[in-house]
CSV table of C-alpha atoms and ligand atoms in Angstrom, one decimal:
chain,number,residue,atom,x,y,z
A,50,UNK,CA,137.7,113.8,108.0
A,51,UNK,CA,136.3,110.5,108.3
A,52,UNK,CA,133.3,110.2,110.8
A,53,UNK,CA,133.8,107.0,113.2
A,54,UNK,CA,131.3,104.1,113.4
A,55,UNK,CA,129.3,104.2,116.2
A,56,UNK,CA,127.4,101.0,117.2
A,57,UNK,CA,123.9,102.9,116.6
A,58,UNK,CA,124.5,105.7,114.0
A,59,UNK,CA,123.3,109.0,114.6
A,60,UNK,CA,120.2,110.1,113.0
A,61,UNK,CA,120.8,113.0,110.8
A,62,UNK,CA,117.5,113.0,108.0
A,63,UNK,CA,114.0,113.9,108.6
A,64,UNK,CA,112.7,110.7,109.3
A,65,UNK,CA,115.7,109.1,111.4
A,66,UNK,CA,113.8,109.7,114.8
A,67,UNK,CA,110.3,107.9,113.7
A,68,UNK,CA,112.5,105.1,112.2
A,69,UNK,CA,114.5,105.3,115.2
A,70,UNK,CA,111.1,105.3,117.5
A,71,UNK,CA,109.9,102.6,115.2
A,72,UNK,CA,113.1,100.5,115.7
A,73,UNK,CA,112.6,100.4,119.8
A,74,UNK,CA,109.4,99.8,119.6
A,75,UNK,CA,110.1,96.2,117.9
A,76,UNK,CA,112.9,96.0,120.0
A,77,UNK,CA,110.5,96.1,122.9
A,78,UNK,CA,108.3,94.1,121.8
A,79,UNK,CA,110.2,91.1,120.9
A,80,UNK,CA,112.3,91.7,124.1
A,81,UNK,CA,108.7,91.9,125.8
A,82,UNK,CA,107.9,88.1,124.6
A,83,UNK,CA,111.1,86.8,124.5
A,84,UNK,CA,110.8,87.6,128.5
A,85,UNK,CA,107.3,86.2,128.9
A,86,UNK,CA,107.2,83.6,126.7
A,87,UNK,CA,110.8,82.1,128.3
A,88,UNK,CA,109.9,83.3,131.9
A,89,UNK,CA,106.6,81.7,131.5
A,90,UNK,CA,108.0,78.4,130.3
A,91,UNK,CA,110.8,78.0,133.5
A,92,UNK,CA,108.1,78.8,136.2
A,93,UNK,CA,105.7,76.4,134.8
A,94,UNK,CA,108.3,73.8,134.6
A,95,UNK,CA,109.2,74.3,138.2
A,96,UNK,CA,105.5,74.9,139.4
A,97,UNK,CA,104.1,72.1,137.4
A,98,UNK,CA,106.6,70.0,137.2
A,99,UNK,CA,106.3,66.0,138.0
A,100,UNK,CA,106.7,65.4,141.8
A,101,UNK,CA,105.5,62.3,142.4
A,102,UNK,CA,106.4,58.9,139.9
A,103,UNK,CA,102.5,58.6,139.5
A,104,UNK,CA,101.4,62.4,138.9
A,105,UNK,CA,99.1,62.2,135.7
A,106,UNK,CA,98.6,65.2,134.1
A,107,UNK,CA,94.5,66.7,134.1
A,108,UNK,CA,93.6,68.9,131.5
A,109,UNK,CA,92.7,72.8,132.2
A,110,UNK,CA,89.4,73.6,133.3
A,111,UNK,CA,87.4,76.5,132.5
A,112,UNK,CA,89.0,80.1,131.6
A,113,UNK,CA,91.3,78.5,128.9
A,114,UNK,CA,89.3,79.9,125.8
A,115,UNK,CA,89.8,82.9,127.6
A,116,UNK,CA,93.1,83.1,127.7
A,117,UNK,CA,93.8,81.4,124.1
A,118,UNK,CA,91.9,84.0,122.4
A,119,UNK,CA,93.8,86.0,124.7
A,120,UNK,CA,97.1,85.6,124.0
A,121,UNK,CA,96.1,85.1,120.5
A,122,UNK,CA,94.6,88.0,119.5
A,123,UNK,CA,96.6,90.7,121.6
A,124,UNK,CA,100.4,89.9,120.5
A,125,UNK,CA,98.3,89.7,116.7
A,126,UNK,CA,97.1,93.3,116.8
A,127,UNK,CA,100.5,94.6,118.7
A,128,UNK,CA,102.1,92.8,115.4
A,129,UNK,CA,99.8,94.3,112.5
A,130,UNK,CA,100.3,97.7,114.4
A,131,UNK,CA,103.9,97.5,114.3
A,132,UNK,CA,103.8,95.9,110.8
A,133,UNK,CA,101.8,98.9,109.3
A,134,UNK,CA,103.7,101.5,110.6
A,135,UNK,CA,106.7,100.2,109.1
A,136,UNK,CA,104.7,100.1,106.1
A,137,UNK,CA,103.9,103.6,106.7
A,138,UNK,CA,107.4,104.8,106.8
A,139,UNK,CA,108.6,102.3,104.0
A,140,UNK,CA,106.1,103.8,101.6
A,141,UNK,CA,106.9,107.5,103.0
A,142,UNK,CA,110.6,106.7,101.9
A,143,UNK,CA,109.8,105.7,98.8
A,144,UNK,CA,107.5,108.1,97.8
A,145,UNK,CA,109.4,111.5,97.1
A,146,UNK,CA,107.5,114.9,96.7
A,147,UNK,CA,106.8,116.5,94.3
A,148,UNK,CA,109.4,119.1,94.1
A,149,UNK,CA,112.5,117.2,95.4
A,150,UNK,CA,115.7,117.9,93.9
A,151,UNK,CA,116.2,114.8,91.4
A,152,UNK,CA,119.7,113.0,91.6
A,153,UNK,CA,121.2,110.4,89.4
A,154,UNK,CA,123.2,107.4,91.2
A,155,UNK,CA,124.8,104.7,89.4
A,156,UNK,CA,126.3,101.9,91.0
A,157,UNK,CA,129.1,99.7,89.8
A,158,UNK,CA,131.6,97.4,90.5
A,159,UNK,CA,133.1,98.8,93.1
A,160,UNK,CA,132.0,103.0,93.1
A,161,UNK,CA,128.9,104.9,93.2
A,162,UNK,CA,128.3,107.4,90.2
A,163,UNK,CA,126.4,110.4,91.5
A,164,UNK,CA,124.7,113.3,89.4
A,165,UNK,CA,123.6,116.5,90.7
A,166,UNK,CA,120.6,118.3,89.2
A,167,UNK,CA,122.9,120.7,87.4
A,168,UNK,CA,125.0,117.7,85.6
A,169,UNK,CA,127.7,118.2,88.3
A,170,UNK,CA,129.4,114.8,89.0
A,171,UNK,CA,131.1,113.1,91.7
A,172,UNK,CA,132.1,109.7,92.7
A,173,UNK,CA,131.8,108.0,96.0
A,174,UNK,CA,130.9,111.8,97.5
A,175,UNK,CA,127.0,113.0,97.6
A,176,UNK,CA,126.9,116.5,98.6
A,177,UNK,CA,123.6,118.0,99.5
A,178,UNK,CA,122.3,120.6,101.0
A,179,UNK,CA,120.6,120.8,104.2
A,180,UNK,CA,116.5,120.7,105.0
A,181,UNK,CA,115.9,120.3,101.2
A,182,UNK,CA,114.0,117.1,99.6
A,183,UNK,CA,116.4,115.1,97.9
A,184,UNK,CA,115.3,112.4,95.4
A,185,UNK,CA,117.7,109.8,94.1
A,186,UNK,CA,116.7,107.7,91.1
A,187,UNK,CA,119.3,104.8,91.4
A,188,UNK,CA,120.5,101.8,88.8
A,189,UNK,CA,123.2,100.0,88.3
A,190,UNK,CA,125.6,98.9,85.3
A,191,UNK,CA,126.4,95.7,86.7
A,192,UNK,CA,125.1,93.9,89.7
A,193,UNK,CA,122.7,94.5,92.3
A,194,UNK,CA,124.2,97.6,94.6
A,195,UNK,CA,122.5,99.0,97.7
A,196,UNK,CA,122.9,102.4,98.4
A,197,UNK,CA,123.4,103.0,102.5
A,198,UNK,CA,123.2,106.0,104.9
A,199,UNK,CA,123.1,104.7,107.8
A,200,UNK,CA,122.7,108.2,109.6
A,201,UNK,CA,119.5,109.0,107.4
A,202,UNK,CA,117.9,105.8,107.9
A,203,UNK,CA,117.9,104.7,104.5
A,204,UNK,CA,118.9,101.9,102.1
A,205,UNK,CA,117.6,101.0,98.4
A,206,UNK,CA,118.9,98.6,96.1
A,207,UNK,CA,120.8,99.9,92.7
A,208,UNK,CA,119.3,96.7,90.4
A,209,UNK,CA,120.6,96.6,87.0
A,210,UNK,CA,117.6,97.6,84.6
A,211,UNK,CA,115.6,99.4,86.3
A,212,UNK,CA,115.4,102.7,88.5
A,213,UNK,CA,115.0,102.7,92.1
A,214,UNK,CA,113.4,106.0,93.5
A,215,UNK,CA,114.0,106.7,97.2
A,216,UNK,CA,114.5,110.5,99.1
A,217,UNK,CA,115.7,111.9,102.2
A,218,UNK,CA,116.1,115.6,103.4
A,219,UNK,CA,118.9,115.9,105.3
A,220,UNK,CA,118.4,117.7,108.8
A,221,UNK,CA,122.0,118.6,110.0
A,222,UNK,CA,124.8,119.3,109.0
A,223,UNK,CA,127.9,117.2,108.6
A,224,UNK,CA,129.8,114.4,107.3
A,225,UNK,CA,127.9,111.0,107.2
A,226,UNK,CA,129.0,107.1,105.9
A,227,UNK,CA,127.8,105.8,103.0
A,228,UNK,CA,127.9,102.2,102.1
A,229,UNK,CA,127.3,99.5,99.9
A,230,UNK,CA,125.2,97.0,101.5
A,231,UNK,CA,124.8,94.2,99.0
A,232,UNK,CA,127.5,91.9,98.2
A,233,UNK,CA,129.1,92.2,94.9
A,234,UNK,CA,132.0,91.3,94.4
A,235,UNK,CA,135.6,91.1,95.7
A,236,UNK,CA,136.0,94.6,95.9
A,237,UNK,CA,132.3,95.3,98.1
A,238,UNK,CA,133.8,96.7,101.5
A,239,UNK,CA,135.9,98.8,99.8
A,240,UNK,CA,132.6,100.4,97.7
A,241,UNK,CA,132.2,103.1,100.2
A,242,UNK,CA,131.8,107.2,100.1
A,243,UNK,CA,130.9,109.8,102.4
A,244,UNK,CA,127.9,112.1,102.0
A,245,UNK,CA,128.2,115.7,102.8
A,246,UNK,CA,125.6,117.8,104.0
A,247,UNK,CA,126.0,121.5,103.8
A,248,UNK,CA,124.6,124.7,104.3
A,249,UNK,CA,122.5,125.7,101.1
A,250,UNK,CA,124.3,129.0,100.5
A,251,UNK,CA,127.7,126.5,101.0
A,252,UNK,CA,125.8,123.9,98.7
A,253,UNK,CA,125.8,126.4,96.3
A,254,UNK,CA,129.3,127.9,96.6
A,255,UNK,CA,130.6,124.4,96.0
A,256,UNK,CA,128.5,124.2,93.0
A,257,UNK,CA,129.8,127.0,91.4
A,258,UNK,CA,133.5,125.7,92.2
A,259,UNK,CA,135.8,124.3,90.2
A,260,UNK,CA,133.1,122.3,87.8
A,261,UNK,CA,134.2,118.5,86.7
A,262,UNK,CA,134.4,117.8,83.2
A,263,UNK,CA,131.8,115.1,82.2
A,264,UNK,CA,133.0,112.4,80.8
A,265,UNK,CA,130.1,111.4,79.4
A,266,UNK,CA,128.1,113.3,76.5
A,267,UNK,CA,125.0,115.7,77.0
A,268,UNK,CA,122.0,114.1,76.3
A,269,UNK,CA,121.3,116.4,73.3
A,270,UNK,CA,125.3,115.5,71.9
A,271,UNK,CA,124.3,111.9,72.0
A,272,UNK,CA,120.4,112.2,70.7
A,273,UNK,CA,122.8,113.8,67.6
A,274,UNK,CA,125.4,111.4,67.7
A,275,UNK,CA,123.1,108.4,67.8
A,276,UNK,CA,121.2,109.8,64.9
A,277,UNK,CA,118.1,109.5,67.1
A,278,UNK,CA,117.2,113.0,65.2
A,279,UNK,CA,117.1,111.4,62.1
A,280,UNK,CA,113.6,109.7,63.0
A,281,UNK,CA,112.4,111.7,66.6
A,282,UNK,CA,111.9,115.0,64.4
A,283,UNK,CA,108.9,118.0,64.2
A,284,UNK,CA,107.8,117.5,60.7
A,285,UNK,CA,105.7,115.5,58.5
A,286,UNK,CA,108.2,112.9,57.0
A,287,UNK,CA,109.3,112.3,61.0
A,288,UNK,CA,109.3,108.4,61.4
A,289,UNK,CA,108.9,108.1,64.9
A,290,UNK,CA,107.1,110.1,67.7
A,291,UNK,CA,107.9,113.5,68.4
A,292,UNK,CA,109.3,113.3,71.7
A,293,UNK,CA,109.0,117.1,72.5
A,294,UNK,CA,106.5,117.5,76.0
A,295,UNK,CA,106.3,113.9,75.8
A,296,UNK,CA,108.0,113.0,79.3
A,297,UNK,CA,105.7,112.0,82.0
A,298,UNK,CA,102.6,111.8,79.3
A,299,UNK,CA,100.3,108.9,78.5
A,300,UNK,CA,101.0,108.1,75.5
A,301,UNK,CA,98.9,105.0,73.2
A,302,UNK,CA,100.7,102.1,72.6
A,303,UNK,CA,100.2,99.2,69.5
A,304,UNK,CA,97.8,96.8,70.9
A,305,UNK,CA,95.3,99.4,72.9
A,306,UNK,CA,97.4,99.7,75.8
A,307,UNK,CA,98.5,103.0,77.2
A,308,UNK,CA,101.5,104.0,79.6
A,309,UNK,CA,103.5,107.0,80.8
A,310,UNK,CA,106.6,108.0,79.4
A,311,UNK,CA,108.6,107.7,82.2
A,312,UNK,CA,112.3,107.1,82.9
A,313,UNK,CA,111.4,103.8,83.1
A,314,UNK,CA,109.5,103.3,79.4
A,315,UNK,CA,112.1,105.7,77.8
A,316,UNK,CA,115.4,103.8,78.9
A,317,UNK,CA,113.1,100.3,77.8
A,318,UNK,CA,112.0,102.0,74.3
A,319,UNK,CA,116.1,102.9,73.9
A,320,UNK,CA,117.2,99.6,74.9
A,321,UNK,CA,114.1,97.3,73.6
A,322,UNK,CA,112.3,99.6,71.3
A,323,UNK,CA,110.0,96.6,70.3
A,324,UNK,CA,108.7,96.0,73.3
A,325,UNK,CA,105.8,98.7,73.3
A,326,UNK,CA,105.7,100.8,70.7
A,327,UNK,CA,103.9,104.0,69.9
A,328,UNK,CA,100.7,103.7,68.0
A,329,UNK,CA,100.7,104.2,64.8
A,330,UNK,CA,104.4,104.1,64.2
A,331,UNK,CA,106.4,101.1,62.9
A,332,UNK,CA,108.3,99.0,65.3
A,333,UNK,CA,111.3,100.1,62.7
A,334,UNK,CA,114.0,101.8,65.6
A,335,UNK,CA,117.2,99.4,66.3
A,336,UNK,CA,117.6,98.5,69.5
A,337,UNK,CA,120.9,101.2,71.1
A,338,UNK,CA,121.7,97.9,73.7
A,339,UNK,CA,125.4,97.6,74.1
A,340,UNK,CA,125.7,100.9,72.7
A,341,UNK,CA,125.1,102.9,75.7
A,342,UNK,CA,126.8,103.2,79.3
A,343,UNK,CA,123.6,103.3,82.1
A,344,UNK,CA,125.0,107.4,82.5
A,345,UNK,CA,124.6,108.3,78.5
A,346,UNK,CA,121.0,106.7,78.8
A,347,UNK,CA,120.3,109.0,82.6
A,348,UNK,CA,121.5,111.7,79.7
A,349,UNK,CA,119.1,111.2,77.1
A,350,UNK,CA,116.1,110.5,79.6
A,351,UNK,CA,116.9,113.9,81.1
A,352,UNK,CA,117.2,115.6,77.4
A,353,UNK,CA,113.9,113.7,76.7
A,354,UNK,CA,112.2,115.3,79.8
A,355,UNK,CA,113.8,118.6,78.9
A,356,UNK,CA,112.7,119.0,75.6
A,357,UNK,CA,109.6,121.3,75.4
A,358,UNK,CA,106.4,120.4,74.1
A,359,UNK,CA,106.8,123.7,71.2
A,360,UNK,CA,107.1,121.8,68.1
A,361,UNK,CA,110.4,122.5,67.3
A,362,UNK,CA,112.0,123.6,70.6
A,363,UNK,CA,114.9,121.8,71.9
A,364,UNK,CA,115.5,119.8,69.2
A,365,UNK,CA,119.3,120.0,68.3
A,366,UNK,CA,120.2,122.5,65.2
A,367,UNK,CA,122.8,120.9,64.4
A,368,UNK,CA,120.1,117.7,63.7
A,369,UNK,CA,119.6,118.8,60.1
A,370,UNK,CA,123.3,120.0,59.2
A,371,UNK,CA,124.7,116.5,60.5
A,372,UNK,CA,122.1,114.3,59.1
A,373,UNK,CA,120.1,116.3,56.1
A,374,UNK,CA,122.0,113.8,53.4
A,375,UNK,CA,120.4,110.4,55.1
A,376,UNK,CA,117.3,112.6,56.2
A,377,UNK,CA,116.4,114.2,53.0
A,378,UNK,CA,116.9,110.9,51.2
A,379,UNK,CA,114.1,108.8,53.0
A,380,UNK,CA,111.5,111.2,53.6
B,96,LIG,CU1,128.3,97.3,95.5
B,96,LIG,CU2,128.4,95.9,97.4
């Protein structure tokens, strides 16, 4: 079933009715001076216009500071008030807590890649379920997307390189549009899903149905298949950091600098391992650019932020069977 387009979308997310409330509030104001600024203008022009051929014009007397400062000041604070409570919201939106489901979008010319917690898959569909916090970390393979609910009140771009982080928690039920919203390409109108909100206990029966195959790689398959398991090991003759409990750690960079391993610095260190490495290490690792699709990186950031910090935990057994000839050489 397709849901209709309505002229003003119904609000179906937490935060639809303060955007909502937000949204007529700036409605009324500019309505409020486009009124009295325009009103103003055509009653002076009649009341002051010029009557007589000699009329000379005499300059206001008195109040005028007054009412300068006035209507100075007033429509300035009515502004910054309206200005910081979008703020407010905008930052709100941006800034998921702590415990929100995390999901994977990747945009590209002309679908939207989606991946549930679990590593379920779908494309052009987002099913969630209801009055849960959602998080979507968002990227793109090619251009600049921008993912669209209207019904939620939200939209973020999908930038290639980097990872937009945005949430929402769905408040009813139902089937809602979602969009592209940035021009890219021929095919952009047609770059549209539908996002399903559902019951949890349904949420969760449709989990456990008929699963998709992934068509990509675990994360743990292609830290093997990459060899990165050759180098990121638990032992002594290990050439690069041990990346076990490492996610969302400071770690000290060459130089003196320090920065978290993020999703962020862990798809950059992939992509342009030069660009800060670890202290004490060699900048030696080859840069996996080209090599990758933007989903097998989302799968090796998520086997990175998997792996336990136990020394040896969660690093793939079949690390030293594949690679002990090339390992065991180069100690
Ligand atoms: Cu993607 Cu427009």
């Amino acid at each position: 079933m397709t849901p209709n387009t309505p002229i003003f979308p119904q609000g179906a997310s937490t935060y639809s009715t303060e955007v909502d409330i937000l949204f007529y509030v700036y409605l009324g104001l500019a309505a409020f001076f486009t009124v009295a600024i325009f009103g103003l203008v055509t009653v002076f022009a009649v009341k002051y216009r010029r009557k007589k051929a000699t009329d000379v014009g005499v300059e206001p007397q008195g109040h005028a500071t007054v009412i300068e400062v006035t209507w100075t000041v007033l429509p300035l604070i009515l502004m910054l008030g309206a200005a910081i409570w979008g703020l407010k919201i905008y930052v709100q939106q941006l800034t998921p807590p702590p415990n929100a489901k995390e999901y994977y979008v990747v945009g590209k010319q002309w679908m939207w890649k989606i991946e549930h917690p679990d590593g379920r898959r779908e494309i052009n569909e987002l099913h969630v379920p209801k009055g849960e916090d959602i998080k979507l970390k968002m990227t793109s393979e090619d251009v600049i997307h921008s993912f669209f609910i209207p019904a939620f009140r939200i939209k973020v771009d999908a930038v290639p390189g980097r990872y937009n982080t945005m949430w929402f928690n769905a408040a009813k039920t139902g089937t809602y549009h979602l969009f592209c919203a940035e021009y890219c390409g021929v095919d952009h109108a047609r770059m549209i899903g539908r996002v399903v909100v559902m019951e949890p206990h349904e949420y969760q029966e449709w989990l456990s149905g008929t699963k998709v195959r992934a068509a990509t790689a675990t994360g743990e398959e292609l830290f093997v298949a990459k060899a990165c398991n050759t180098c990121h090991r638990p032992d002594s003759s290990a050439r690069a950091p041990i990346l076990n409990g490492i996610f969302g750690k400071e770690v000290a960079l060459l130089g003196g600098k320090t920065i978290v391993a993020d999703d962020e610095y862990i798809r950059e260190s992939i992509l342009n391992p030069g660009a800060k490495v670890v202290s004490g290490y060699q900048p030696i690792m080859p840069t996996f650019k080209g090599q990758l699709s933007e989903e097998e990186i989302i799968q090796l950031i998520k086997y990175v932020r998997s792996l336990s910090p136990g020394a040896d935990k969660g690093v793939p057994k079949t690390a030293s069977l594949a690679f002990s000839s090339s390992a065991e050489a180069h100690p």
